[in-house]
Amino acid sequence: AGTVLDGKAIASQIEIELAEEVADFIQNNGDGPTLAAVLVGDDPASAVYVRNKRLACDRVGIESKMHRLPAETGEEELLELIAKLNADEDINGILVQLPLPPQIRSAKILDAVHPLKDVDCFHPENVGLLVQGRPRFLPCTPHGVLQILDRSGISVAGKQCVVVGRSDIVGKPVATLLAAKDSPVGPNCCNGTVTVCHSRTSDLAAITRTADVLVAAIGIPKFIKADMVKPGAVVIDVGINRTETGLCGDVDYEAVREIASAITPVPRGVGPLTVVMLMLNTLTAARLQLT
Ligand code: NAD
């Protein structure tokens, strides 16, 4: 069976490194990096995500300020809060937990976050910089995928990479980063030959079977079966699906592990990295705002 890539352990290691950098920052600048977390409504999964992010802030020494708004909050009201946080010099990063309630247009809100405080890297300016190969922030989950590869000694350079999923949050930016000429993470996690698959792809299995590195970001439990994976492939499972038997990924883990050379589990895979990368972006934001 393939190596299990322990995302939780990698995330803990990065947290230790980051805590030191945060301590240095505080020593040099007095004030520490501060993250504002905005949670609208009472989606239980969102509440858990925000809680995990705030606990991670505590662990690395980043201050977090919570803004909880009722489910019936209007767009204008939320835009007012964003404007207030944008103008607040004590806030370095702004996290708006998705999904937002249906009466609020997410794009309107995300576009309103100040680009230098956009720690999720959702603002068009930051997405543009990423696509042009001069990123200001790296998006958290895609960055987490790169960190797992890099810190596990897996190179994607010159390899066949297949990303299943084309969302703005995961699939698209992962594909961009893997295909890039350079990477802030390291020379081994760029220069991939990347194919993006999605819900309209025909003969998906024939394409996924070409992958040396397969990234699944679909949102369907156990969608990637063993016969869709090339023996010896590295499999990164971004999926987090709630089922009656608990959390599971987009990959049929037990069966795929038998033929993969390495695989991320769910939970304890990509998820923990996403949270640490948000911490890193908050520190980056605080540094950017010094000048
Ligand atoms: P999404 O729903 O926005 O996108 C899913 C993508 O999968 C779409 O681009 C779609 O084209 C593709 N797809 C759907 N059905 C398909 C099919 N039958 N064949 C091929 N492609 C298909 O989801 P997302 O936001 O990209 O999230 C994907 C998964 O990753 C979810 O399970 C989500 O919970 C998880 N996620 C995890 C983290 C993390 O920190 N680990 C972060 C974000 C999302």
Short mmCIF file of C-alpha atoms and ligand atoms in Angstrom, two decimals:
data_model
loop_
_atom_site.label_atom_id
_atom_site.label_comp_id
_atom_site.label_asym_id
_atom_site.label_seq_id
_atom_site.Cartn_x
_atom_site.Cartn_y
_atom_site.Cartn_z
CA ALA A 1 0.00 0.00 0.00
CA GLY A 2 1.12 3.58 -0.66
CA THR A 3 2.58 6.02 1.83
CA VAL A 4 0.01 7.99 3.80
CA LEU A 5 0.84 11.69 3.52
CA ASP A 6 0.17 12.98 7.02
CA GLY A 7 -1.24 16.46 6.46
CA LYS A 8 -1.86 16.94 10.14
CA ALA A 9 1.83 16.36 10.99
CA ILE A 10 3.01 18.63 8.16
CA ALA A 11 0.59 21.34 9.29
CA SER A 12 1.87 21.08 12.89
CA GLN A 13 5.46 21.46 11.68
CA ILE A 14 4.58 24.57 9.66
CA GLU A 15 2.69 25.97 12.66
CA ILE A 16 5.84 25.70 14.78
CA GLU A 17 7.84 27.59 12.14
CA LEU A 18 5.11 30.18 11.76
CA ALA A 19 4.76 30.75 15.52
CA GLU A 20 8.41 31.78 15.57
CA GLU A 21 7.94 34.18 12.69
CA VAL A 22 4.89 35.69 14.37
CA ALA A 23 6.84 36.12 17.62
CA ASP A 24 9.62 37.91 15.69
CA PHE A 25 7.07 40.12 13.99
CA ILE A 26 5.55 41.11 17.32
CA GLN A 27 8.96 41.78 18.81
CA ASN A 28 9.91 44.07 15.92
CA ASN A 29 6.62 45.86 15.49
CA GLY A 30 4.83 45.87 18.82
CA ASP A 31 1.45 44.88 17.50
CA GLY A 32 0.84 41.36 16.23
CA PRO A 33 -0.94 40.23 13.08
CA THR A 34 -4.72 40.30 13.53
CA LEU A 35 -7.36 38.39 11.60
CA ALA A 36 -11.03 39.39 11.46
CA ALA A 37 -13.32 36.39 10.91
CA VAL A 38 -16.81 37.08 9.56
CA LEU A 39 -19.45 34.39 9.92
CA VAL A 40 -22.96 35.02 8.61
CA GLY A 41 -25.76 32.66 9.64
CA ASP A 42 -25.54 29.39 11.52
CA ASP A 43 -24.35 26.74 9.09
CA PRO A 44 -22.79 24.17 11.46
CA ALA A 45 -19.93 23.21 9.10
CA SER A 46 -19.00 26.89 8.65
CA ALA A 47 -19.02 27.36 12.42
CA VAL A 48 -16.58 24.45 12.79
CA TYR A 49 -14.27 25.85 10.08
CA VAL A 50 -14.21 29.29 11.70
CA ARG A 51 -13.60 27.77 15.11
CA ASN A 52 -10.65 25.72 13.77
CA LYS A 53 -9.20 28.83 12.16
CA ARG A 54 -9.47 30.80 15.41
CA LEU A 55 -7.87 27.99 17.41
CA ALA A 56 -4.99 27.95 14.91
CA CYS A 57 -4.63 31.73 15.39
CA ASP A 58 -4.26 31.13 19.13
CA ARG A 59 -1.61 28.46 18.56
CA VAL A 60 0.61 30.61 16.34
CA GLY A 61 0.10 33.86 18.25
CA ILE A 62 -2.16 35.66 15.79
CA GLU A 63 -4.98 37.69 17.28
CA SER A 64 -8.45 36.88 15.94
CA LYS A 65 -11.58 38.99 16.13
CA MET A 66 -14.91 37.36 15.53
CA HIS A 67 -17.86 39.00 13.77
CA ARG A 68 -21.00 36.91 13.93
CA LEU A 69 -24.01 38.12 11.95
CA PRO A 70 -27.52 36.66 11.78
CA ALA A 71 -28.63 34.60 8.77
CA GLU A 72 -30.99 37.35 7.63
CA THR A 73 -28.20 39.96 7.34
CA GLY A 74 -28.50 42.04 4.16
CA GLU A 75 -25.82 42.70 1.57
CA GLU A 76 -25.56 46.39 2.47
CA GLU A 77 -25.06 45.61 6.13
CA LEU A 78 -22.29 43.13 5.38
CA LEU A 79 -20.64 45.57 2.97
CA GLU A 80 -20.66 48.16 5.76
CA LEU A 81 -18.87 45.76 8.07
CA ILE A 82 -16.28 44.96 5.36
CA ALA A 83 -15.72 48.70 4.80
CA LYS A 84 -15.20 49.18 8.54
CA LEU A 85 -12.69 46.30 8.68
CA ASN A 86 -10.90 47.61 5.56
CA ALA A 87 -10.42 50.98 7.24
CA ASP A 88 -9.41 49.54 10.63
CA GLU A 89 -5.61 49.73 10.96
CA ASP A 90 -5.67 47.11 13.70
CA ILE A 91 -7.04 44.49 11.30
CA ASN A 92 -4.57 42.90 8.88
CA GLY A 93 -6.59 40.09 7.35
CA ILE A 94 -10.30 39.63 6.64
CA LEU A 95 -11.82 36.18 6.34
CA VAL A 96 -15.42 35.93 5.14
CA GLN A 97 -16.53 32.36 5.69
CA LEU A 98 -18.39 30.87 2.71
CA PRO A 99 -21.10 30.00 1.83
CA LEU A 100 -23.02 33.22 2.46
CA PRO A 101 -26.83 33.18 2.76
CA PRO A 102 -28.70 33.33 -0.59
CA GLN A 103 -29.75 37.00 -0.30
CA ILE A 104 -26.08 38.03 -0.32
CA ARG A 105 -24.06 37.92 -3.56
CA SER A 106 -20.69 36.42 -2.58
CA ALA A 107 -18.81 38.11 -5.42
CA LYS A 108 -20.03 41.54 -4.25
CA ILE A 109 -18.66 40.88 -0.79
CA LEU A 110 -15.38 39.26 -1.79
CA ASP A 111 -14.66 42.06 -4.29
CA ALA A 112 -15.13 44.56 -1.46
CA VAL A 113 -12.37 43.13 0.74
CA HIS A 114 -9.24 45.31 0.55
CA PRO A 115 -6.75 43.46 -1.68
CA LEU A 116 -3.98 43.78 0.92
CA LYS A 117 -6.26 42.20 3.57
CA ASP A 118 -7.53 39.46 1.24
CA VAL A 119 -6.00 36.50 3.07
CA ASP A 120 -8.14 33.97 1.16
CA CYS A 121 -6.80 35.31 -2.16
CA PHE A 122 -10.29 35.65 -3.67
CA HIS A 123 -10.06 39.29 -4.84
CA PRO A 124 -9.74 39.65 -8.64
CA GLU A 125 -6.56 41.69 -8.22
CA ASN A 126 -4.92 38.90 -6.24
CA VAL A 127 -6.23 36.17 -8.55
CA GLY A 128 -4.83 38.17 -11.47
CA LEU A 129 -1.42 38.45 -9.84
CA LEU A 130 -1.47 34.70 -9.15
CA VAL A 131 -2.31 33.86 -12.77
CA GLN A 132 0.43 36.21 -13.98
CA GLY A 133 2.98 34.34 -11.88
CA ARG A 134 3.63 37.12 -9.35
CA PRO A 135 1.39 36.15 -6.45
CA ARG A 136 0.84 38.44 -3.48
CA PHE A 137 -0.98 35.72 -1.51
CA LEU A 138 -1.33 32.04 -2.37
CA PRO A 139 -4.87 30.68 -1.98
CA CYS A 140 -5.00 28.55 1.17
CA THR A 141 -6.14 25.10 0.00
CA PRO A 142 -4.06 25.05 -3.23
CA HIS A 143 -1.06 26.25 -1.22
CA GLY A 144 -1.70 23.44 1.25
CA VAL A 145 -1.58 20.91 -1.60
CA LEU A 146 1.79 22.32 -2.72
CA GLN A 147 3.17 22.20 0.82
CA ILE A 148 2.20 18.55 1.22
CA LEU A 149 3.93 17.67 -2.06
CA ASP A 150 7.02 19.75 -1.33
CA ARG A 151 7.50 18.59 2.24
CA SER A 152 6.97 14.96 1.23
CA GLY A 153 9.74 15.19 -1.36
CA ILE A 154 7.36 14.71 -4.29
CA SER A 155 8.25 16.57 -7.47
CA VAL A 156 5.65 17.52 -10.06
CA ALA A 157 8.13 19.11 -12.48
CA GLY A 158 7.70 17.57 -15.91
CA LYS A 159 5.07 15.15 -14.60
CA GLN A 160 1.55 14.54 -15.79
CA CYS A 161 -0.81 16.20 -13.29
CA VAL A 162 -4.57 15.80 -13.49
CA VAL A 163 -6.86 18.06 -11.45
CA VAL A 164 -10.48 16.95 -11.19
CA GLY A 165 -12.57 20.04 -10.40
CA ARG A 166 -12.43 23.61 -11.74
CA SER A 167 -13.77 25.72 -8.88
CA ASP A 168 -12.37 29.18 -8.16
CA ILE A 169 -11.44 28.06 -4.65
CA VAL A 170 -9.61 24.80 -5.40
CA GLY A 171 -9.46 23.31 -8.90
CA LYS A 172 -8.59 26.39 -10.93
CA PRO A 173 -5.88 27.80 -8.63
CA VAL A 174 -4.34 24.34 -7.98
CA ALA A 175 -4.04 23.83 -11.73
CA THR A 176 -2.52 27.32 -12.14
CA LEU A 177 0.08 26.71 -9.45
CA LEU A 178 1.07 23.23 -10.64
CA ALA A 179 1.54 24.49 -14.20
CA ALA A 180 3.46 27.63 -13.19
CA LYS A 181 7.04 28.26 -14.26
CA ASP A 182 8.18 29.06 -10.71
CA SER A 183 6.76 28.53 -7.28
CA PRO A 184 7.28 30.44 -4.04
CA VAL A 185 6.98 27.05 -2.31
CA GLY A 186 9.85 25.38 -4.14
CA PRO A 187 11.18 24.31 -7.54
CA ASN A 188 9.60 20.86 -7.26
CA CYS A 189 5.98 21.95 -7.04
CA CYS A 190 5.67 23.73 -10.38
CA ASN A 191 6.33 22.95 -14.04
CA GLY A 192 3.74 20.17 -14.10
CA THR A 193 1.92 19.27 -17.29
CA VAL A 194 -1.59 19.91 -16.11
CA THR A 195 -4.95 18.64 -17.35
CA VAL A 196 -8.13 20.00 -15.77
CA CYS A 197 -11.21 17.75 -15.72
CA HIS A 198 -14.74 18.67 -14.66
CA SER A 199 -18.37 17.61 -14.72
CA ARG A 200 -18.52 17.78 -18.53
CA THR A 201 -15.32 15.82 -19.19
CA SER A 202 -15.90 12.75 -21.34
CA ASP A 203 -14.11 9.51 -20.49
CA LEU A 204 -12.80 10.94 -17.23
CA ALA A 205 -11.22 7.66 -16.12
CA ALA A 206 -9.03 7.50 -19.25
CA ILE A 207 -7.63 10.92 -18.35
CA THR A 208 -7.22 10.36 -14.61
CA ARG A 209 -5.35 7.13 -15.42
CA THR A 210 -2.64 9.20 -17.16
CA ALA A 211 -1.89 11.10 -13.95
CA ASP A 212 1.39 10.82 -12.10
CA VAL A 213 -0.13 13.28 -9.66
CA LEU A 214 -3.91 13.24 -9.27
CA VAL A 215 -5.72 16.00 -7.37
CA ALA A 216 -9.38 15.38 -6.55
CA ALA A 217 -11.55 18.45 -5.71
CA ILE A 218 -15.02 17.32 -6.68
CA GLY A 219 -17.23 17.19 -3.60
CA ILE A 220 -18.59 13.67 -4.21
CA PRO A 221 -17.72 11.00 -1.62
CA LYS A 222 -15.35 8.26 -2.90
CA PHE A 223 -15.78 9.38 -6.50
CA ILE A 224 -12.25 8.42 -7.60
CA LYS A 225 -12.10 4.61 -7.72
CA ALA A 226 -9.02 2.42 -7.94
CA ASP A 227 -9.56 1.70 -11.65
CA MET A 228 -9.30 5.46 -12.34
CA VAL A 229 -5.79 5.66 -10.91
CA LYS A 230 -2.47 4.69 -12.48
CA PRO A 231 -0.45 2.32 -10.28
CA GLY A 232 2.23 4.31 -8.46
CA ALA A 233 0.43 7.66 -8.78
CA VAL A 234 0.45 10.28 -6.03
CA VAL A 235 -3.14 11.02 -5.01
CA ILE A 236 -4.13 14.26 -3.25
CA ASP A 237 -7.70 14.20 -1.95
CA VAL A 238 -9.06 17.70 -1.32
CA GLY A 239 -12.65 16.57 -0.78
CA ILE A 240 -14.37 16.93 2.57
CA ASN A 241 -17.76 15.25 2.51
CA ARG A 242 -20.09 14.65 5.43
CA THR A 243 -21.67 11.22 5.23
CA GLU A 244 -23.67 9.15 7.69
CA THR A 245 -20.51 7.29 8.63
CA GLY A 246 -18.45 10.46 9.15
CA LEU A 247 -16.10 12.57 7.05
CA CYS A 248 -14.78 11.19 3.81
CA GLY A 249 -12.86 12.45 0.82
CA ASP A 250 -13.49 12.40 -2.94
CA VAL A 251 -11.26 9.32 -3.26
CA ASP A 252 -12.15 5.72 -2.45
CA TYR A 253 -9.29 5.75 0.04
CA GLU A 254 -8.92 2.09 1.06
CA ALA A 255 -8.91 0.75 -2.50
CA VAL A 256 -6.88 3.57 -4.06
CA ARG A 257 -4.25 3.40 -1.32
CA GLU A 258 -3.44 -0.14 -2.48
CA ILE A 259 -2.22 1.05 -5.87
CA ALA A 260 -1.05 4.62 -5.21
CA SER A 261 2.55 5.36 -4.22
CA ALA A 262 1.30 8.04 -1.82
CA ILE A 263 -2.09 9.37 -0.76
CA THR A 264 -3.58 11.98 1.57
CA PRO A 265 -6.21 10.74 4.04
CA VAL A 266 -9.44 12.54 4.95
CA PRO A 267 -9.52 13.86 7.63
CA ARG A 268 -5.87 14.74 8.53
CA GLY A 269 -4.90 15.42 4.92
CA VAL A 270 -5.25 18.70 3.05
CA GLY A 271 -7.72 20.22 5.56
CA PRO A 272 -5.22 21.05 8.33
CA LEU A 273 -2.89 22.67 5.76
CA THR A 274 -5.64 25.02 4.56
CA VAL A 275 -5.93 26.47 8.03
CA VAL A 276 -2.17 27.02 8.48
CA MET A 277 -1.89 28.68 5.10
CA LEU A 278 -4.51 31.20 6.23
CA MET A 279 -2.28 31.97 9.22
CA LEU A 280 0.69 32.46 6.91
CA ASN A 281 -1.33 34.83 4.72
CA THR A 282 -2.35 36.85 7.76
CA LEU A 283 1.32 37.32 8.67
CA THR A 284 2.08 38.23 5.04
CA ALA A 285 -0.79 40.76 5.11
CA ALA A 286 0.54 42.31 8.32
CA ARG A 287 3.98 42.65 6.71
CA LEU A 288 2.52 44.21 3.56
CA GLN A 289 0.63 46.75 5.66
CA LEU A 290 3.75 47.91 7.49
CA THR A 291 4.86 49.96 4.51
P1 NAD B 1 -17.27 22.89 -6.17
O1 NAD B 1 -18.58 22.22 -5.98
O2 NAD B 1 -17.20 24.37 -6.30
O3 NAD B 1 -16.56 22.29 -7.46
C1 NAD B 1 -16.59 20.92 -7.73
C2 NAD B 1 -15.96 20.67 -9.07
O4 NAD B 1 -16.04 19.28 -9.35
C3 NAD B 1 -16.64 21.40 -10.22
O5 NAD B 1 -15.68 22.18 -10.90
C4 NAD B 1 -17.21 20.30 -11.09
O6 NAD B 1 -17.02 20.57 -12.48
C5 NAD B 1 -16.43 19.09 -10.68
N1 NAD B 1 -17.28 17.91 -10.77
C6 NAD B 1 -18.51 17.72 -10.21
N2 NAD B 1 -19.01 16.53 -10.56
C7 NAD B 1 -18.09 15.95 -11.35
C8 NAD B 1 -18.04 14.72 -12.05
N3 NAD B 1 -19.06 13.86 -11.98
N4 NAD B 1 -16.95 14.44 -12.76
C9 NAD B 1 -15.93 15.32 -12.83
N5 NAD B 1 -15.91 16.49 -12.21
C10 NAD B 1 -16.99 16.81 -11.48
O7 NAD B 1 -16.37 22.39 -4.97
P2 NAD B 1 -14.99 22.97 -4.36
O8 NAD B 1 -15.25 24.19 -3.57
O9 NAD B 1 -13.93 22.98 -5.40
O10 NAD B 1 -14.69 21.79 -3.32
C11 NAD B 1 -14.45 20.46 -3.75
C12 NAD B 1 -14.31 19.57 -2.55
O11 NAD B 1 -13.21 20.01 -1.77
C13 NAD B 1 -15.51 19.58 -1.59
O12 NAD B 1 -15.64 18.30 -1.02
C14 NAD B 1 -15.10 20.58 -0.54
O13 NAD B 1 -15.74 20.34 0.71
C15 NAD B 1 -13.64 20.30 -0.45
N6 NAD B 1 -12.84 21.42 0.05
C16 NAD B 1 -11.87 21.11 0.94
C17 NAD B 1 -11.04 22.11 1.43
C18 NAD B 1 -9.97 21.74 2.38
O14 NAD B 1 -9.52 22.56 3.14
N7 NAD B 1 -9.49 20.49 2.36
C19 NAD B 1 -11.22 23.43 1.01
C20 NAD B 1 -12.21 23.71 0.07
C21 NAD B 1 -13.01 22.69 -0.41
#
